[in-house]
Amino acid sequence: MKIFVDNKELEISGKRVIIEELREDGYDIPSLCYTPNAKHHTSCMICMVRNEANNQMIPSCSTIPVEGMRIDTSSDDVMTLRRTAIELLLSEHKARCGGCESKAKCRLRDLALRMKAKWTRFAPLPPVEPVVREHVTGRLWFEPAKCIRCGLCVYNSDNGFTFKGRGFGMQVVIPEPSKKNIDERIAELCPTGALYMVS
Amino acid sequence: MDNKEIIYRKTDAIIDRIGSGREQIIPLLQAIQQEFNYLPSDALDRLYERTDIDRAQLISVATFYSQLRMVPYGKHVIKVCIGTACHVKGANNVYDAFRRELKLEGDDITTADGLYSIEKVACLGCCALAPVVQIDEKIFGHVQPGRVREVLDEFEAMMANEGELTADDDGKAVQGEVRLGMENCCQASGTAEVYAAVVEACKDLGIHVRIKPVSCVGTCNQVPLIDVAMPDGNIVRYPNIKPDEVKEILLHHFRPASRLRRLRNAILNQIDTFHTDQTWDNILFIPEKERTQSINNFLDGQFRISTEGYGHLNPLDLDEYISMGGFEALKKALTSMSPQQVIDEVLHSGIRGRGGGGFLTGKKWQLVRDNANLSPQTLTSKPSTLNSLPIIICNGDEGDPGAFMDRILLESYPLRVIEGMMIAAYAVGAAEGIFYIRAEYPQAVIRIRKALDMCRQKGLLGEHIFETDFTFDIRIFEGAGAFVCGEETALIASLEGKRGFPHRRPPYPAQEGLNGRPTLINNVETLSQISYIIRHGADEYAKVGTSGSRGTKVFALAGKVNHGGLIEVPMGTTLRQIVDDIGGGVEGGEKLKAVQIGGPSGGCIPAELCDTGVDFDALNQMGAIMGSGGLVVLGESSCMVDVARYFTNFTCAESCGKCTFCRVGIRRMLDILDRLTTGQAKMEDIDRLEELAQNIKQAAQCGLGKTAPNPVLSTLRYFRHEYEEHVNGICRTGSCKQMVKLEITDDCVGCTKCARSCPSDAIAYTPYEKHVIDTEKCTQCGLCVYECDYQAIKKVKKS
């Protein structure tokens, strides 16, 4: 299948989602709620690219390309909107980087620094609160304040993590009786420091 | 047996009745809540034991839908409607008044004695009676903050006198017919009392008339309304009647059978006429023209397709419906048209979806049929692959606050909607149908259920319908309280036992919908137009409306309009005609400011553009959408920034939470609007709001998110000056409470009425001296303004 990416012609298999096709060809399309080899449902919109046919922003992690599609991955429009997505997520992420044990693995932080996102564009910095954390199983710990509701832990655990509520106040919870269903390595999927393993 | 055992036993009975699969979770939880008033944890434990439902699914679903609760409520539930029309008429004040009356403090929602719980609900669908309150199943309209005690008293009295509403049929010869609308909103205006008065008057006067419940006339603020139908075909209409006028009216038209009765009545009548105050107000003395002029104006500009038979069809009389041409269209389709011919006819008619999307209905039907791999003549696909069996769903999840069209169509014309659904099923090859009706419409569920039973009994549902090979039946699913479930993929998710998260399209439901099957989802109103198209032909249908928007549209006219109600007009009718000619103009003689159309996905059309005809494309170009049909009239006293904030608050609460721009973006828009409506915003906030709104439009993932910015963008487009005024600390209409205060002017005579009526003791009791309001204590409930006979209390800017 032939498509056009940033005005350049590209030959792709046409059987996989756009992000996978593009990453294989060396394009740097970031993502948070999408990780290869894990179940996911579009949430963060970080991976968005512009469909030039109708000017719509589409999530590259769940859109299958069509023949002749024209995609824009790097114009100012796309970059600005991507940065806005990060800034919206930061406004929901109620913890500061200083003192966070997951600084190294946090993909949100990495992306925010790379895109030069403004931390306080949509909300003031969160207060320096005592960290609320919950032991899940083994070396796995959960800090709900850092969750950006990407859903990776929910979709990749069976009768484990689940969503509670809806909309802006929606949370991820792990009921006590379900903790035994969790494999501690799920921390590797979490794009922030919400789920992490202590050494 | 201890409490736990009882809960287990009852839950078991529910599981045995409904089923134990994962997709049954919503009906199971609804039944458990119906039984216990909430979801007790013991009942949930029993679900884990005896069904395929696990903890993760249960928490995910039970906490997503508004109807379901994990904490018990009081014996009676008070629902205060905060839909658009109710909001515009002060619903928040009504809510606060109830809380004060019930002595509820802080976050409490249940009274100490466990008798009442109170909650705000998105929309009860009785908009023309705003503000509306529902207590258990009873609806109360026009509720003012000063009247809440009366409402509670009335409710308690009703509880004591619960009786069936049936008239005696003693088989005697009938002299005529009295028709009255008995829909939910009519009942709220006192139609039940009128009905009782008719029954009693007949007994008392010795008159024999048939009392017939009829479908909605749509004149919501002129009810109770009765039509007296004489044997010669003459119909006399009496709007706005009171129960004590019934006797006079009946006597005027019908003579009692026995002479003795007639004499007695004549004497008593003479005595009444000369000895009561009501002589000169007597409804019979008003000339008919004057009595019915405004109703005639209301009805004249309308064209009835979905509401054909209004005011004279009994909603649940199958024989009458058939005698009036009902099910003729279905018969025609089944016996003389192939399924493909039916699709072609519907496509040719040009009808577009009435749920808000405006997609060509015929095209959608074709898509479903194509995906079911059916040849033009075949009835249903061979059951080789379960996944290709098409299914049809009627979307009755009408969630727009300020819209009640679908509710009326389901309650008043259930047979017509069923017929439309059956024709659609035949066309696409479906053997199964589902009525998805929102939980907030219990009366609609009851009527549809009855209508379905009647159809089954008459062989109109089931196998070999009209002696053809067509087999079809319909079941009902009650929505559990989520506006987002009006979106097709979220609706399907809820049917599959999941939380209402929409998913990407493609694949469209027409290709892969419920459990992967080709699924046709059509709105109630769309289906109610189908039988007309088949019966009269596509060309006849296409004569009505405009070239891009054929047919008629049912609107729910509410807000600051004199004659609100349910109307059906040809597409192309202008908004001005609707507001002025049909609606009788803006309430209180105010100038028209704008018409809000399309609910939370729609926009405001300013007065100067109201000469536009209602048409899908014309409205889109103006930054609004047709929407499902909610029309809220706004006058000079309506604050446009408050309207934008109201809708943004609604979509924020209804967002499913899956994607960033909707979940967080709408909330951030709301933050800015909160600052604007409390006088704390800066000028750059307006630009930020606009930018954010445009971003959300581009990057939200479903219809809810994509259209949520519309109210903001359209009010910014036409009323930016109001936003700027708010930045400068001025809310000229006084709607934004934190920016104004109530002040008593020099017109005050010191009568102390305001001081006595103030529930917050904010006015000192100073007889014969000008009163003063303590702004700190004042909650702006408006009771003092209501009480003051001298118009001496005004809203002024808070410095």
Coordinates of N, CA and C in Angstrom, one line a residue, chain A residues 41-45 48 50 55-59 62-63 80-81 84-85 88-89 91-92 94 121-123 148-149 155 158-168 170 173 175 177-178, chain B residues 54-57 59-61 63-66 481-483 499 501 503-504 506 652-661 663-665 667-668 671 688 691-692 695 697-701 706:
Chain A
H41 N -6.6 0.8 24.3 CA -7.7 1.5 23.6 C -7.3 3.0 23.6
T42 N -7.5 3.6 22.5 CA -7.0 5.0 22.4 C -7.5 5.9 23.5
S43 N -6.6 6.6 24.1 CA -6.9 7.5 25.2 C -6.1 8.8 25.2
C44 N -4.8 8.7 25.2 CA -4.0 9.9 25.4 C -4.0 10.9 24.3
M45 N -4.1 10.4 23.0 CA -4.0 11.3 21.8 C -2.7 11.9 21.5
M48 N -1.3 11.5 17.9 CA -2.1 12.0 16.8 C -1.4 12.5 15.6
R50 N -2.3 14.2 11.5 CA -3.4 14.9 10.8 C -3.7 14.2 9.4
N55 N -8.7 17.1 7.3 CA -8.1 17.9 8.3 C -8.4 17.4 9.7
Q56 N -8.8 16.1 9.8 CA -9.1 15.6 11.2 C -7.8 15.1 11.8
M57 N -7.8 15.2 13.1 CA -6.7 14.7 13.9 C -7.0 13.2 14.2
I58 N -6.2 12.3 13.8 CA -6.6 10.9 14.1 C -5.5 10.2 14.9
P59 N -5.9 9.3 15.8 CA -4.9 8.6 16.6 C -4.2 7.5 15.8
S62 N -4.5 3.6 16.5 CA -5.7 2.7 16.3 C -6.3 2.9 15.0
T63 N -5.7 3.6 14.1 CA -6.2 3.8 12.7 C -5.5 3.0 11.7
T80 N 1.7 21.5 18.0 CA 1.0 22.4 19.0 C -0.1 21.6 19.7
L81 N -0.8 20.8 18.9 CA -1.9 20.0 19.5 C -1.3 18.9 20.4
T84 N -0.4 20.5 23.5 CA -1.6 20.8 24.3 C -2.1 19.5 25.1
A85 N -2.0 18.4 24.4 CA -2.4 17.1 25.0 C -1.6 16.8 26.2
L88 N -2.5 19.2 29.0 CA -3.8 18.8 29.6 C -3.6 17.6 30.6
L89 N -2.7 16.6 30.2 CA -2.5 15.5 31.0 C -1.7 16.0 32.3
S91 N -1.9 18.7 33.7 CA -2.8 19.4 34.7 C -3.6 18.4 35.5
E92 N -3.7 17.2 35.1 CA -4.4 16.1 35.8 C -3.5 15.3 36.7
K94 N -1.3 14.8 39.5 CA -1.2 15.6 40.7 C 0.0 15.3 41.6
R121 N 0.1 25.4 32.4 CA -0.7 26.1 31.4 C -2.2 25.9 31.8
F122 N -2.6 24.8 32.3 CA -4.0 24.6 32.6 C -4.4 24.5 34.0
A123 N -3.4 24.4 34.9 CA -3.7 24.3 36.3 C -2.4 24.7 37.1
I148 N -2.6 8.8 34.6 CA -3.2 9.7 33.6 C -4.3 8.9 32.8
R149 N -4.8 7.8 33.4 CA -5.9 7.1 32.9 C -5.8 6.6 31.5
Y155 N -6.6 -2.8 30.9 CA -6.8 -3.7 29.7 C -5.9 -4.9 29.7
D158 N -6.4 -9.3 34.2 CA -7.7 -10.0 34.2 C -8.3 -9.9 35.6
N159 N -9.5 -9.3 35.7 CA -10.1 -9.1 37.0 C -9.1 -8.4 38.0
G160 N -8.4 -7.4 37.5 CA -7.4 -6.7 38.3 C -7.7 -5.3 38.5
F161 N -6.9 -4.4 37.8 CA -7.2 -3.0 37.8 C -8.4 -2.7 37.0
T162 N -9.2 -1.7 37.5 CA -10.4 -1.4 36.8 C -10.7 0.1 37.0
F163 N -11.5 0.7 36.1 CA -11.9 2.1 36.2 C -13.1 2.2 37.1
K164 N -13.0 3.4 37.8 CA -14.2 3.7 38.7 C -14.6 5.1 38.4
G165 N -16.0 5.2 38.2 CA -16.5 6.5 37.9 C -16.3 6.9 36.4
R166 N -16.6 8.1 36.0 CA -16.4 8.5 34.6 C -16.1 9.9 34.5
G167 N -15.6 10.3 33.4 CA -15.3 11.7 33.2 C -14.1 12.2 33.9
F168 N -14.1 13.5 34.3 CA -12.9 14.1 34.9 C -12.4 13.4 36.2
M170 N -12.7 10.3 37.0 CA -12.5 8.9 36.8 C -11.1 8.4 37.4
V173 N -8.6 1.9 40.0 CA -8.5 1.3 41.4 C -8.2 -0.2 41.3
P175 N -9.1 -3.3 43.6 CA -9.8 -3.8 44.8 C -8.9 -4.8 45.6
P177 N -9.4 -7.7 47.1 CA -9.4 -9.2 46.7 C -8.8 -9.4 45.3
S178 N -8.7 -8.4 44.5 CA -8.2 -8.6 43.1 C -6.6 -8.5 43.0
Chain B
D54 N -17.3 -10.4 37.1 CA -16.2 -10.4 38.2 C -16.1 -8.9 38.7
R55 N -15.3 -8.8 39.7 CA -15.2 -7.5 40.5 C -14.9 -6.4 39.6
A56 N -13.9 -6.6 38.7 CA -13.4 -5.5 37.8 C -14.6 -5.0 37.0
Q57 N -15.4 -5.9 36.4 CA -16.5 -5.5 35.5 C -17.5 -4.8 36.4
I59 N -17.3 -3.1 39.3 CA -17.0 -1.7 39.7 C -17.0 -0.8 38.5
S60 N -16.4 -1.3 37.4 CA -16.4 -0.5 36.2 C -17.8 0.0 35.7
V61 N -18.7 -1.0 35.7 CA -20.1 -0.7 35.2 C -20.9 0.1 36.3
T63 N -20.2 2.0 38.6 CA -19.8 3.4 39.0 C -19.8 4.3 37.7
F64 N -20.1 3.7 36.6 CA -20.2 4.5 35.3 C -21.5 5.2 35.1
Y65 N -22.6 4.4 35.4 CA -23.9 4.8 35.1 C -24.6 5.5 36.3
S66 N -25.2 6.7 36.0 CA -25.8 7.5 37.1 C -26.9 6.9 37.8
G481 N -28.5 5.5 32.6 CA -28.1 6.8 33.0 C -26.8 7.3 32.5
A482 N -26.6 7.5 31.2 CA -25.3 8.0 30.7 C -25.6 8.7 29.4
F483 N -25.5 10.0 29.3 CA -25.7 10.7 28.1 C -24.9 10.2 26.9
R499 N -18.8 -0.6 30.3 CA -19.0 0.8 30.5 C -19.1 1.5 29.2
F501 N -17.9 3.4 26.9 CA -16.8 4.0 26.2 C -17.0 3.8 24.7
H503 N -15.9 3.7 20.7 CA -14.7 3.3 20.1 C -14.6 3.9 18.7
R504 N -13.4 3.7 18.2 CA -13.1 4.3 16.9 C -14.0 3.8 15.8
P506 N -14.0 3.9 11.5 CA -14.5 2.6 11.3 C -13.9 1.6 12.3
C652 N -19.2 18.1 30.7 CA -18.1 17.7 31.6 C -18.6 16.5 32.5
A653 N -19.8 16.6 33.0 CA -20.3 15.5 33.9 C -20.6 14.3 33.1
E654 N -20.9 14.4 31.8 CA -21.3 13.2 31.1 C -20.2 12.6 30.2
S655 N -19.0 13.3 30.2 CA -17.9 12.7 29.5 C -17.6 11.3 30.0
C656 N -17.3 10.4 29.0 CA -17.0 9.1 29.5 C -15.6 9.0 30.2
G657 N -14.7 9.9 29.8 CA -13.4 9.9 30.5 C -12.3 9.2 29.8
K658 N -12.6 8.7 28.6 CA -11.5 7.9 27.9 C -10.4 8.7 27.3
C659 N -10.8 9.8 26.6 CA -9.8 10.5 25.9 C -9.4 11.9 26.5
T660 N -8.2 12.3 26.3 CA -7.6 13.4 27.0 C -8.4 14.7 26.7
F661 N -8.7 15.0 25.4 CA -9.2 16.3 25.1 C -10.6 16.5 25.7
R663 N -12.0 14.5 28.4 CA -12.0 14.3 29.8 C -11.4 15.5 30.5
V664 N -10.2 16.0 30.1 CA -9.6 17.1 30.7 C -9.9 18.4 30.1
G665 N -10.0 18.4 28.8 CA -10.2 19.6 28.0 C -11.5 20.3 28.4
R667 N -13.2 20.0 31.0 CA -13.1 20.5 32.4 C -12.3 21.8 32.5
R668 N -11.3 21.9 31.7 CA -10.5 23.2 31.7 C -11.3 24.3 31.1
D671 N -13.4 25.4 33.8 CA -12.7 26.3 34.8 C -12.7 27.7 34.3
R688 N -8.0 32.2 25.4 CA -7.6 30.8 25.8 C -8.8 29.9 25.6
E691 N -9.4 29.1 22.0 CA -8.4 28.2 21.5 C -8.6 26.8 21.9
L692 N -8.9 26.6 23.2 CA -9.1 25.3 23.8 C -10.3 24.7 23.1
N695 N -9.4 23.3 19.8 CA -8.5 22.2 19.9 C -9.3 20.9 20.2
K697 N -12.4 20.4 19.6 CA -13.2 20.0 18.4 C -12.4 19.2 17.5
Q698 N -11.1 19.5 17.4 CA -10.2 18.7 16.4 C -9.8 17.4 17.0
A699 N -9.6 17.3 18.3 CA -8.9 16.1 18.8 C -9.7 15.2 19.7
A700 N -11.0 15.6 20.0 CA -11.8 14.6 20.8 C -12.2 13.5 19.9
Q701 N -12.4 12.4 20.5 CA -12.6 11.1 19.8 C -14.0 10.7 19.4
K706 N -16.4 16.1 20.4 CA -16.3 16.9 19.3 C -17.3 18.1 19.2

